[in-house]
Every structure is written in C-alpha cells, then in structure tokens.
PDB file of C-alpha atoms in Angstrom:
ATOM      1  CA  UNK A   1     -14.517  14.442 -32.617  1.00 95.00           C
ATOM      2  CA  UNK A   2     -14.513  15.463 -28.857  1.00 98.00           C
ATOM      3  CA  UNK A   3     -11.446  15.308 -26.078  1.00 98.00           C
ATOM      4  CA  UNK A   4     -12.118  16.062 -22.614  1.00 98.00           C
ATOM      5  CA  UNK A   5      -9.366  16.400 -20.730  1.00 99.00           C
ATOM      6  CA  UNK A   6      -9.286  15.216 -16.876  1.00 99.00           C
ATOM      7  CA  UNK A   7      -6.676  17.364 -15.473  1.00 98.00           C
ATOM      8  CA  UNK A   8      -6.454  16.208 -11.631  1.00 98.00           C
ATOM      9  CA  UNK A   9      -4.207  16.292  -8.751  1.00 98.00           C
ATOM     10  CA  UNK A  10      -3.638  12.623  -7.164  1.00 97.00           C
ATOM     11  CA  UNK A  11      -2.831  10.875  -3.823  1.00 96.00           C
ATOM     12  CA  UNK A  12       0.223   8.797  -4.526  1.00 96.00           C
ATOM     13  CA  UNK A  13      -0.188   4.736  -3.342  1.00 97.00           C
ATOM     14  CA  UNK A  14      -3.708   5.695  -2.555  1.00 97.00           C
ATOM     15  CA  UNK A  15      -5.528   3.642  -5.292  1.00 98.00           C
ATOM     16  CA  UNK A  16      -8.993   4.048  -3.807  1.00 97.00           C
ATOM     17  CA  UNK A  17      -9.207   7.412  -3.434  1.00 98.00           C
ATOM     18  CA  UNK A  18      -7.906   8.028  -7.085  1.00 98.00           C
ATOM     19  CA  UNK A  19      -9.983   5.301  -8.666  1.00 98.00           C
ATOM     20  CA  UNK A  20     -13.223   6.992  -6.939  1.00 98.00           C
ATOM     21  CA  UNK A  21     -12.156  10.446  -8.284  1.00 98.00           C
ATOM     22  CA  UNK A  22     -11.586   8.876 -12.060  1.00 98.00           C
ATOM     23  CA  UNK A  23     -14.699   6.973 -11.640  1.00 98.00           C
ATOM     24  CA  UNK A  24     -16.932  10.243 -10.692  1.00 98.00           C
ATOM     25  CA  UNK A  25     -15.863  11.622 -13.463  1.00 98.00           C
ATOM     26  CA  UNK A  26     -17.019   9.578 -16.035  1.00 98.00           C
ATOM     27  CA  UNK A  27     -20.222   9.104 -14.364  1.00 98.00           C
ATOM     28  CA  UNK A  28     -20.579  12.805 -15.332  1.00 98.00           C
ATOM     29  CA  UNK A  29     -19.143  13.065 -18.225  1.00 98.00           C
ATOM     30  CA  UNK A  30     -20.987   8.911 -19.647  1.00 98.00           C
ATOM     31  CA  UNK A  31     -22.425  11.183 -22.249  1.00 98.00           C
ATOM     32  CA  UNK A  32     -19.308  12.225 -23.848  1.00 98.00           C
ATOM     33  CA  UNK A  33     -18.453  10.979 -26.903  1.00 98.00           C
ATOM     34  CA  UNK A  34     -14.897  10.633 -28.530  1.00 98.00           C
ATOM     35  CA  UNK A  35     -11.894  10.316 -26.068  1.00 98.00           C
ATOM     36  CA  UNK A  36     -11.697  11.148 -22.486  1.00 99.00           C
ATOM     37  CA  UNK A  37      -7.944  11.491 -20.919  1.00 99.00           C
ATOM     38  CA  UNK A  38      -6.850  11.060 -17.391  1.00 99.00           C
ATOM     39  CA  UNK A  39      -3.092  11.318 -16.424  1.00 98.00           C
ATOM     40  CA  UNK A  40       0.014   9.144 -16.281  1.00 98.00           C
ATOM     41  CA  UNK A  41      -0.058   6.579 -13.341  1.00 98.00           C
ATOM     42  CA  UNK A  42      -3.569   8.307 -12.574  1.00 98.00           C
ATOM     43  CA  UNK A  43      -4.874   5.497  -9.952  1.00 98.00           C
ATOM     44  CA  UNK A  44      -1.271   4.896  -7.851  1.00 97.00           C
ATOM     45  CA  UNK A  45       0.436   7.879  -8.649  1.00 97.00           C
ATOM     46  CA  UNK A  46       4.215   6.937  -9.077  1.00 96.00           C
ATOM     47  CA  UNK A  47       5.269   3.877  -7.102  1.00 96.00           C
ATOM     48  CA  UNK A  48       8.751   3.064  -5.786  1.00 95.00           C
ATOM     49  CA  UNK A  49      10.623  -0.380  -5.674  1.00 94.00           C
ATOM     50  CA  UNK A  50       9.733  -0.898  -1.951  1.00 95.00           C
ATOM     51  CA  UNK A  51       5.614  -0.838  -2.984  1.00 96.00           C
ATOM     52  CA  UNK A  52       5.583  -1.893  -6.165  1.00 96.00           C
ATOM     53  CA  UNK A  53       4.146  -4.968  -5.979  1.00 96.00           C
ATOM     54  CA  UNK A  54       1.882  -3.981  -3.766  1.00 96.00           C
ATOM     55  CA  UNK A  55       0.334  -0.608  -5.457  1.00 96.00           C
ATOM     56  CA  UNK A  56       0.593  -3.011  -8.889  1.00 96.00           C
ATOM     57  CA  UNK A  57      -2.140  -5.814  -6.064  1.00 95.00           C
ATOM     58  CA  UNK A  58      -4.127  -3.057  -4.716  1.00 96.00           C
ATOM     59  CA  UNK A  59      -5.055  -1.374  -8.494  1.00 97.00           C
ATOM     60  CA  UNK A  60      -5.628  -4.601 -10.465  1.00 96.00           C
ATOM     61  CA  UNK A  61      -9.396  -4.565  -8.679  1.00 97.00           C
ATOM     62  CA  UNK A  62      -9.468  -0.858  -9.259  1.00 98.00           C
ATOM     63  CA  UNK A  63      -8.741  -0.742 -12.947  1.00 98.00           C
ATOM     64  CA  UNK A  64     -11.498  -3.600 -13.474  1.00 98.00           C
ATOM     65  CA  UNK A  65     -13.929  -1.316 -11.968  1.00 98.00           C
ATOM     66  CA  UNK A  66     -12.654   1.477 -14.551  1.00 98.00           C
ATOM     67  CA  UNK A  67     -13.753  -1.053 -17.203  1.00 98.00           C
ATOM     68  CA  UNK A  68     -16.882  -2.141 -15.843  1.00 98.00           C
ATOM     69  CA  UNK A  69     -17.695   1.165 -16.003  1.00 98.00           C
ATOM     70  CA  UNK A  70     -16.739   2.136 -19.104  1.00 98.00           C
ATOM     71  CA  UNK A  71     -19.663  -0.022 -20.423  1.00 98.00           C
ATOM     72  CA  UNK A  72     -21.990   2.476 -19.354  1.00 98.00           C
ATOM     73  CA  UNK A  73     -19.400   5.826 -21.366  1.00 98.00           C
ATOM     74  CA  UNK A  74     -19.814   6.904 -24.880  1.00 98.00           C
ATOM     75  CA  UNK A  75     -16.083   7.643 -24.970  1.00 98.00           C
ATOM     76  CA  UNK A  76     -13.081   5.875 -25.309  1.00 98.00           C
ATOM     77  CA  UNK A  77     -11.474   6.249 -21.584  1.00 98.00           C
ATOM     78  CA  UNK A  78      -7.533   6.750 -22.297  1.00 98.00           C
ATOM     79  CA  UNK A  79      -5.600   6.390 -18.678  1.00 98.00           C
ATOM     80  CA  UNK A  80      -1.647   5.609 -17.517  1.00 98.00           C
ATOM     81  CA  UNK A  81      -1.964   3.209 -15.007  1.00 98.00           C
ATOM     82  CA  UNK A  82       0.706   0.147 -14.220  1.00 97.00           C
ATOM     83  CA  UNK A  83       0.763  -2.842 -16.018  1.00 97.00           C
ATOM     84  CA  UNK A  84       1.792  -6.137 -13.942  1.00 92.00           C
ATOM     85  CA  UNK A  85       4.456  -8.267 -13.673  1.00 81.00           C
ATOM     86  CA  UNK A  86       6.832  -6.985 -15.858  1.00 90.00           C
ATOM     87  CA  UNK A  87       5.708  -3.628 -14.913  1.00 97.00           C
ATOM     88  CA  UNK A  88       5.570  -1.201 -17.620  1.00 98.00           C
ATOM     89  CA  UNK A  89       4.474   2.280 -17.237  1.00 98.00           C
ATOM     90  CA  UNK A  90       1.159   2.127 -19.815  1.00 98.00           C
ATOM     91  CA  UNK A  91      -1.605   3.680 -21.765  1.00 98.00           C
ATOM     92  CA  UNK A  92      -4.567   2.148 -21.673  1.00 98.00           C
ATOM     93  CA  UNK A  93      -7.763   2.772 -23.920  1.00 98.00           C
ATOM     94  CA  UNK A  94     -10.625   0.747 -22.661  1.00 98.00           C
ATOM     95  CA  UNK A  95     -14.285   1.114 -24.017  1.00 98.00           C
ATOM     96  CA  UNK A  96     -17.080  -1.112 -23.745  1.00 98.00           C
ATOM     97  CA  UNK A  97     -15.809  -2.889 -21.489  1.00 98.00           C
ATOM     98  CA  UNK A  98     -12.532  -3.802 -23.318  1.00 98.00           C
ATOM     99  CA  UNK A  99      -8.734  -2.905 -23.035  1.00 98.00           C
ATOM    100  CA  UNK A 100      -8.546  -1.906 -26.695  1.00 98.00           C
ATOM    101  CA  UNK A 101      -5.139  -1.144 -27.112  1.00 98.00           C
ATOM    102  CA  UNK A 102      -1.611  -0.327 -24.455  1.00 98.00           C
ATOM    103  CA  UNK A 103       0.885   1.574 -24.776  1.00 98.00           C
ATOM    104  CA  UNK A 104       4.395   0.695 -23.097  1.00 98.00           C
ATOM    105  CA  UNK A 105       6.193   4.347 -22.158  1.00 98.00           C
ATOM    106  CA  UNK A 106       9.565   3.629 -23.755  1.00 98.00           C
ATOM    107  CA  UNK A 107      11.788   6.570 -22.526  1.00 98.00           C
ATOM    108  CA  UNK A 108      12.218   6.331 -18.558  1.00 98.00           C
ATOM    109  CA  UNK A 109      12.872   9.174 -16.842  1.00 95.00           C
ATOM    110  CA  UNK A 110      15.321   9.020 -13.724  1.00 92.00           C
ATOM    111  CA  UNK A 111      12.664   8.407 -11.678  1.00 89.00           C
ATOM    112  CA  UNK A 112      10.929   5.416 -13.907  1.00 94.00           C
ATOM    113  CA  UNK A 113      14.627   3.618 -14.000  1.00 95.00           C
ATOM    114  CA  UNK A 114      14.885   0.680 -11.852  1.00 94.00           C
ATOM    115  CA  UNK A 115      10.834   0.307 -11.360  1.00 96.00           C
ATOM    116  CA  UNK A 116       9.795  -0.218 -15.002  1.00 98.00           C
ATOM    117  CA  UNK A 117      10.378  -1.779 -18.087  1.00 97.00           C
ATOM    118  CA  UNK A 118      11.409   0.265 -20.802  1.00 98.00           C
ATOM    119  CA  UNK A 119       8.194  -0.365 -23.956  1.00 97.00           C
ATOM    120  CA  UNK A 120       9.690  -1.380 -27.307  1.00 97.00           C
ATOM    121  CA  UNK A 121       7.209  -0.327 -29.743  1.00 96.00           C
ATOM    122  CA  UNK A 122       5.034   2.487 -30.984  1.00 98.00           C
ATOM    123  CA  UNK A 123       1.905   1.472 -32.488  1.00 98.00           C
ATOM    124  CA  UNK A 124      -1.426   2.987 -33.759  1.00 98.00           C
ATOM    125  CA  UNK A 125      -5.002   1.580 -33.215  1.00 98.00           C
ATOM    126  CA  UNK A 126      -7.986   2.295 -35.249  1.00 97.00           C
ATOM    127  CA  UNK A 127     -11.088   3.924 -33.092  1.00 97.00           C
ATOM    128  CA  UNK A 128     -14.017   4.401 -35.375  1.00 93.00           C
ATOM    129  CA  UNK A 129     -12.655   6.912 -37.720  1.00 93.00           C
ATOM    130  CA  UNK A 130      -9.576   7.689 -35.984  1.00 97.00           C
ATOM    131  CA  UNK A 131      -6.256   6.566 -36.502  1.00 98.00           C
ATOM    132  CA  UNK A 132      -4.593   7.046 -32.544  1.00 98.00           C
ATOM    133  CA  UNK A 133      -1.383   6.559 -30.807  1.00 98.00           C
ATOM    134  CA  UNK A 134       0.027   7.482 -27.299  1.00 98.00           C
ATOM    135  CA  UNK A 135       3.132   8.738 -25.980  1.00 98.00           C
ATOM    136  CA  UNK A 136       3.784   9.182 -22.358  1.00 98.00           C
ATOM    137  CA  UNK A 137       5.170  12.283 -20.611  1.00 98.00           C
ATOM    138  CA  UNK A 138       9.242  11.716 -21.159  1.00 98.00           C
ATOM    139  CA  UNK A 139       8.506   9.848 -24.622  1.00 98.00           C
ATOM    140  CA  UNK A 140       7.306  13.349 -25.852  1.00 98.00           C
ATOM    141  CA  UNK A 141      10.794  14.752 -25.581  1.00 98.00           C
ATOM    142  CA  UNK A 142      12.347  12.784 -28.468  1.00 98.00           C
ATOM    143  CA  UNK A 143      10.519  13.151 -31.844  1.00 97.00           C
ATOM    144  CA  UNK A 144      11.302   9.307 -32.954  1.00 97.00           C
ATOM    145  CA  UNK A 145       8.081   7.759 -31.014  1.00 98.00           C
ATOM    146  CA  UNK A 146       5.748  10.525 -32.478  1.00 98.00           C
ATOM    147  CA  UNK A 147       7.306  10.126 -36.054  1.00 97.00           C
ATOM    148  CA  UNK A 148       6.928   6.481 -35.493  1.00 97.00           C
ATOM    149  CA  UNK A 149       3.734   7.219 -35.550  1.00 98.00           C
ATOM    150  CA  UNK A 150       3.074   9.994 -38.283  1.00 97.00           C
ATOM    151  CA  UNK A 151       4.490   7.011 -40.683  1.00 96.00           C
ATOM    152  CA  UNK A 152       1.672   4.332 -39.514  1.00 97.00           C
ATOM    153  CA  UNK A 153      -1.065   7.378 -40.480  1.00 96.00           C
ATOM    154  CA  UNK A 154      -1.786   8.342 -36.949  1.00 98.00           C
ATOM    155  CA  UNK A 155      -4.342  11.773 -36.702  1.00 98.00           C
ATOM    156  CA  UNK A 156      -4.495  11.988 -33.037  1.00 98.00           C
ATOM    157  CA  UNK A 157      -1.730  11.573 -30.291  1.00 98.00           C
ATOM    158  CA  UNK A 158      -3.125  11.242 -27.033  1.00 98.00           C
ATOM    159  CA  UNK A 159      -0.028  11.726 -23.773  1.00 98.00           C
ATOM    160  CA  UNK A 160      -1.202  10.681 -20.115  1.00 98.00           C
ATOM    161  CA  UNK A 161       1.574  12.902 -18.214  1.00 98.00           C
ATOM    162  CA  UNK A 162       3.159  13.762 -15.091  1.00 97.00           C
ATOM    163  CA  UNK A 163       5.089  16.437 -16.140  1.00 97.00           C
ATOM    164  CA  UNK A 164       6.665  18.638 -12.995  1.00 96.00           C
ATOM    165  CA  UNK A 165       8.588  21.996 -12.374  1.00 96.00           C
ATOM    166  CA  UNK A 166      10.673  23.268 -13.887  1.00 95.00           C
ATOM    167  CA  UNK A 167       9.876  21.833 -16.805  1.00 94.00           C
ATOM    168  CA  UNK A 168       6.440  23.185 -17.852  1.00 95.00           C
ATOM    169  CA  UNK A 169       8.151  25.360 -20.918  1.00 97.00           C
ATOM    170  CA  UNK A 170       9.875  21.678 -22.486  1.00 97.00           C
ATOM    171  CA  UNK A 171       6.428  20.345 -22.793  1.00 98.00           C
ATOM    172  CA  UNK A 172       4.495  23.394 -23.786  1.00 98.00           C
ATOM    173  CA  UNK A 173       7.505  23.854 -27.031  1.00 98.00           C
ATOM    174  CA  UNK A 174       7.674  20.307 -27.720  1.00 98.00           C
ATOM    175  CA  UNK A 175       3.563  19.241 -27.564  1.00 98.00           C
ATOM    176  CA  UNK A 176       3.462  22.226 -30.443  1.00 98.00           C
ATOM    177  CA  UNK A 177       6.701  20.891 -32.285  1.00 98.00           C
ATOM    178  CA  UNK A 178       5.832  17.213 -31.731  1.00 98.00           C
ATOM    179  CA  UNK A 179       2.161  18.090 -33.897  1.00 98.00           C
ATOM    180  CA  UNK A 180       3.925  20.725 -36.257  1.00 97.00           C
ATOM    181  CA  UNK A 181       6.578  17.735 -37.720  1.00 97.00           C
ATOM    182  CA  UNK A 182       3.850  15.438 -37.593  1.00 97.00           C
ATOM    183  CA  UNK A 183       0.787  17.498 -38.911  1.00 97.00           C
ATOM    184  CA  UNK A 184      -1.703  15.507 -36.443  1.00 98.00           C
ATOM    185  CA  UNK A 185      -3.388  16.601 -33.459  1.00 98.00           C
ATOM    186  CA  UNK A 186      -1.303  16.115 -30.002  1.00 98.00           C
ATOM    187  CA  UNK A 187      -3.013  16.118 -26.633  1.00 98.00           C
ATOM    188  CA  UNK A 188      -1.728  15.763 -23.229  1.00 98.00           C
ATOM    189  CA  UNK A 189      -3.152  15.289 -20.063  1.00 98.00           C
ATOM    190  CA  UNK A 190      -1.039  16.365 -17.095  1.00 98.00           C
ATOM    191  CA  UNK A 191      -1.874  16.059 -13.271  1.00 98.00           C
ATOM    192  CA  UNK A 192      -1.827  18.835 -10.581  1.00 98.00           C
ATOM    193  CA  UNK A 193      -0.842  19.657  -7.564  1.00 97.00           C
ATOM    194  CA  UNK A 194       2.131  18.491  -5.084  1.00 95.00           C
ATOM    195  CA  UNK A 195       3.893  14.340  -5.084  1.00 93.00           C
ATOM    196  CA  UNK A 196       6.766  12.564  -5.589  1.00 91.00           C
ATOM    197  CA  UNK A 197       8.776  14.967  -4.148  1.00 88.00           C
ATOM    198  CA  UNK A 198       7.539  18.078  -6.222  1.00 93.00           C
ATOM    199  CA  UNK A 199       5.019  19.950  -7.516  1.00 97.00           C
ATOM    200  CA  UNK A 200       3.140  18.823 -11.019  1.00 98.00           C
ATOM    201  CA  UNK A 201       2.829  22.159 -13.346  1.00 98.00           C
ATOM    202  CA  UNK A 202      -0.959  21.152 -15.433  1.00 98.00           C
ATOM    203  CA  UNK A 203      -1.048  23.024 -18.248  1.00 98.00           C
ATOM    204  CA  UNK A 204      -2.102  20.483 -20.518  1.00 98.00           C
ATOM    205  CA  UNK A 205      -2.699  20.850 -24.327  1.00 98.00           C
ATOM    206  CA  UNK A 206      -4.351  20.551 -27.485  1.00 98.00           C
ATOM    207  CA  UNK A 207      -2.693  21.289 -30.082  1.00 98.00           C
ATOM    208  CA  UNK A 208      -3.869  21.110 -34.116  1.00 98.00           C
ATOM    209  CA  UNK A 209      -1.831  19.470 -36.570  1.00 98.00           C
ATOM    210  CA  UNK A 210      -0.468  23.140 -37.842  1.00 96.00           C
ATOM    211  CA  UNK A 211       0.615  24.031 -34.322  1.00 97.00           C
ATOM    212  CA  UNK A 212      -2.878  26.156 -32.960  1.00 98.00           C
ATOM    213  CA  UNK A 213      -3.227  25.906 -29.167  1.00 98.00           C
ATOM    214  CA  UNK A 214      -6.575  24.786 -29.120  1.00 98.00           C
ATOM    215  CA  UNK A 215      -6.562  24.311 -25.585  1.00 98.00           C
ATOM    216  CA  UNK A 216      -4.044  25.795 -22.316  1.00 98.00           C
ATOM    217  CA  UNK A 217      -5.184  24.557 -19.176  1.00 98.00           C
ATOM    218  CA  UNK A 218      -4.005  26.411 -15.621  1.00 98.00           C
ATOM    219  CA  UNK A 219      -2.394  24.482 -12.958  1.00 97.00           C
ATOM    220  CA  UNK A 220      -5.434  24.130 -11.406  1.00 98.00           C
ATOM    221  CA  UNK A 221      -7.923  21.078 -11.608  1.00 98.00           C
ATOM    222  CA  UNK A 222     -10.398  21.424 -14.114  1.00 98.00           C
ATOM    223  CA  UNK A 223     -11.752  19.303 -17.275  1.00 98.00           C
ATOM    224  CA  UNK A 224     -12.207  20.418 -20.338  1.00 98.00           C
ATOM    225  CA  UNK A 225     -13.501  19.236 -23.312  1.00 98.00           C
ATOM    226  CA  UNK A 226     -12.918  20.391 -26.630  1.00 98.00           C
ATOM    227  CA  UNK A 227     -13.991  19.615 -30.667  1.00 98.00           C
ATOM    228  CA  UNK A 228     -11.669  18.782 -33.281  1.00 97.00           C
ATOM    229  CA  UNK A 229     -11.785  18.324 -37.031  1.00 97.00           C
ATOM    230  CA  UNK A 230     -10.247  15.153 -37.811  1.00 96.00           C
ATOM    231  CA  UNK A 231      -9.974  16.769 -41.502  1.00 96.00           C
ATOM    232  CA  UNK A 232      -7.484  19.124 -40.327  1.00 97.00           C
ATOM    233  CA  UNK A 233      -5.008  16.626 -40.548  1.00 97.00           C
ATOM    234  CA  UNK A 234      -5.065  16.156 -44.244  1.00 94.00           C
ATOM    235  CA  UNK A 235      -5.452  19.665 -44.718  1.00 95.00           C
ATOM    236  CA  UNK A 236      -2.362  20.036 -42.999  1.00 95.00           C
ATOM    237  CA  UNK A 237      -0.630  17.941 -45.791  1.00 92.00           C
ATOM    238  CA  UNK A 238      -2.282  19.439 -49.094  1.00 91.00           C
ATOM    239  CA  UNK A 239       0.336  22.205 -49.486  1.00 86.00           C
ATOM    240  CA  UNK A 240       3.341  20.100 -47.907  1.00 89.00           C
ATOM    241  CA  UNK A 241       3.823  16.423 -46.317  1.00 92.00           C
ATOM    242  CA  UNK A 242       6.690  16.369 -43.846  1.00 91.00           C
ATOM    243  CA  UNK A 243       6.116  12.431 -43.648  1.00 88.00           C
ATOM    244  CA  UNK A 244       6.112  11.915 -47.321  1.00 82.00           C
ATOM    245  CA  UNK A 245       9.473  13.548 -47.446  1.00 67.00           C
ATOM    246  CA  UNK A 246      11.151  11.286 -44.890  1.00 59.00           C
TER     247      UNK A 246
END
C-alpha cells in the first residue's frame, strides 16, 4: 500500500489558487496508487465568521473539480476542506469520482470555536483491503477518537492538519503514541509556511503500528510517498493486543 503525502503551504480565502496547486498535483502524481493526503482546510485555508459563507460559495465549484478529477487518479484523494451549511471542519476521501466517506473534526481548537460544528462520530470505511479512519489535527491530541477507531478494526489513520508553532513536539509524541496504543499505521499531513496569524511547523509523519518513523518531513514543501505493509498491523498484535484488553 502507498501514501504520498502533499505537504504544502496555502493562501488563506484564496480557493483558486489552492485548488490549482492540489489539482497539479494529482495530475502528476494520477499514477499513484493507494492514498494521497493533502492538509486540513487545504483549498480555503482557515476561514473566519465574517467570510464564512462566502469561502464555504467560492470552494463548492472548486471541490467538484477535485472530484472530476479524481476520475482520472489511481489513488484515493484524502483532503480537509469545509463542509456547508452546518459547517463542519471535514475529511474527505473521494475516488472515482465519488465522496466515499467524511469525517467531522470533533475537537475544536480555539480558533475552530464559533465557526464550526463540533463532529459527533468516529467511523471507519473500507477501501479495497484497508480498513481507514481520519482524525483531524486537534482530534489527535486526545486518544478517545483514535481508540474509537482501533475497536471498529481500523489499520490506517489518515490526519489532514494544520498544526502551528510551538507545538510541533505535541504532534510529533502523540502521532507515535496515538499508533503505539493502537498498533495501526498513523499518518498526518501538515501544511507549511506562514497564515492565520502564525507560522505552520510541516513535519508530517508516518508512523508504523509499533511506533517506527517511517517518514519525517522538513518544514519545507515537498511530497513524499512512501510503502507500507498493511500486515504490520496484525503483526503488531501477535505477541500483545492493547484493543483486546480494553
């Protein structure tokens, strides 16, 4: 199985400039197979309650485009991006032309309080072989979502995030800790550069279900794509299940 990882910087409540950089990519990476992850809020960046509804107008067209073109990737195309009216802040996996399965972010950070919804469930969706769930950026700082998970047989974890300084470390620890407890493979997907008041750290991972670093990106723009054994997972649990205890 095969993640590549689209760590980018963004122009927040510039839609069309971010959909043509997500869209570029897949046109060179439509031979890709597996999964290929972009960011949290990768087309608007992160809105406020003044544009809103407008960002939410302006990235409805862009996101079908995303999906149009997905008919022409291999991969599954896993993005954050807003979904409308009650406004969550979502995971999307799209392929073929299809929104497969969404993923409401259910811890808000300060920032996400008073402009979204707050997601009430954690669920898995079966892609070919592969048992998947999502998590987004805050969510991966409590282990309940991730556990919610583990018990539903997930094997991969997939985070769109928009993780900034100072808190590069918390994610680093808990990406590892989140696929330790687990025993499944957690990826993340961070952007780059400066917005919303800050600067975004990169640095995303890949982590195996015993804890390796498989992959440590800079804080840099680059994409990566990596291989993973989906049977590391239940060689993780031959010699002891930290679900099965639970």
């Amino acid at each position: 199985m095969n993640i590549t990882i689209n760590q980018i910087a963004l122009s927040d409540y510039q839609p069309g400039s971010n959909t043509a950089n997500v869209l570029a990519l897949l046109a060179e990476q439509a031979s890709h197979t597996g999964f290929i992850l972009f960011p949290e809020l990768c087309l608007t960046g992160f809105p406020t309650a003044q544009n809103l509804d407008q960002l939410w107008q302006a990235s409805e067209a862009c996101l079908d485009r995303i999906i149009e073109k997905s008919r022409s990737c291999s991969a599954t195309v896993v993005l954050g991006h807003l979904e409308g009216q009650h406004y969550f802040n979502a995971c999307y996996y799209i392929r073929d032309g299809h929104i497969l399965h969404i993923h409401r972010k259910r811890r808000l950070w300060l920032d996400d309080i008073g402009i979204f919804e707050s997601g009430t469930e954690d669920r898995t969706c079966q892609i070919d072989a592969i048992r998947c769930g999502s998590q987004i950026c805050f969510d991966l700082e409590f282990p309940e979502g991730c556990r919610t998970l583990a018990k539903q047989g997930v094997d991969l974890i997939l985070m769109p995030n928009g993780n900034m300084q100072p808190y590069g470390n918390t994610h680093f620890v808990l990406s590892q800790a989140r696929a330790i407890e687990n025993q499944c493979f957690v990826v993340t997907c961070n952007r780059v550069g400066s917005g919303h008041g800050g600067n975004f750290v990169g640095e995303s991972l890949a982590v195996s279900p015993t804890g390796k670093i498989l992959a440590h990106l800079s804080d840099k723009e680059e994409s990566v794509s990596i291989a993973i054994d989906i049977n590391d997972v239940q060689e993780s649990r031959k010699t002891y299940n930290y679900i099965k205890t639970l």
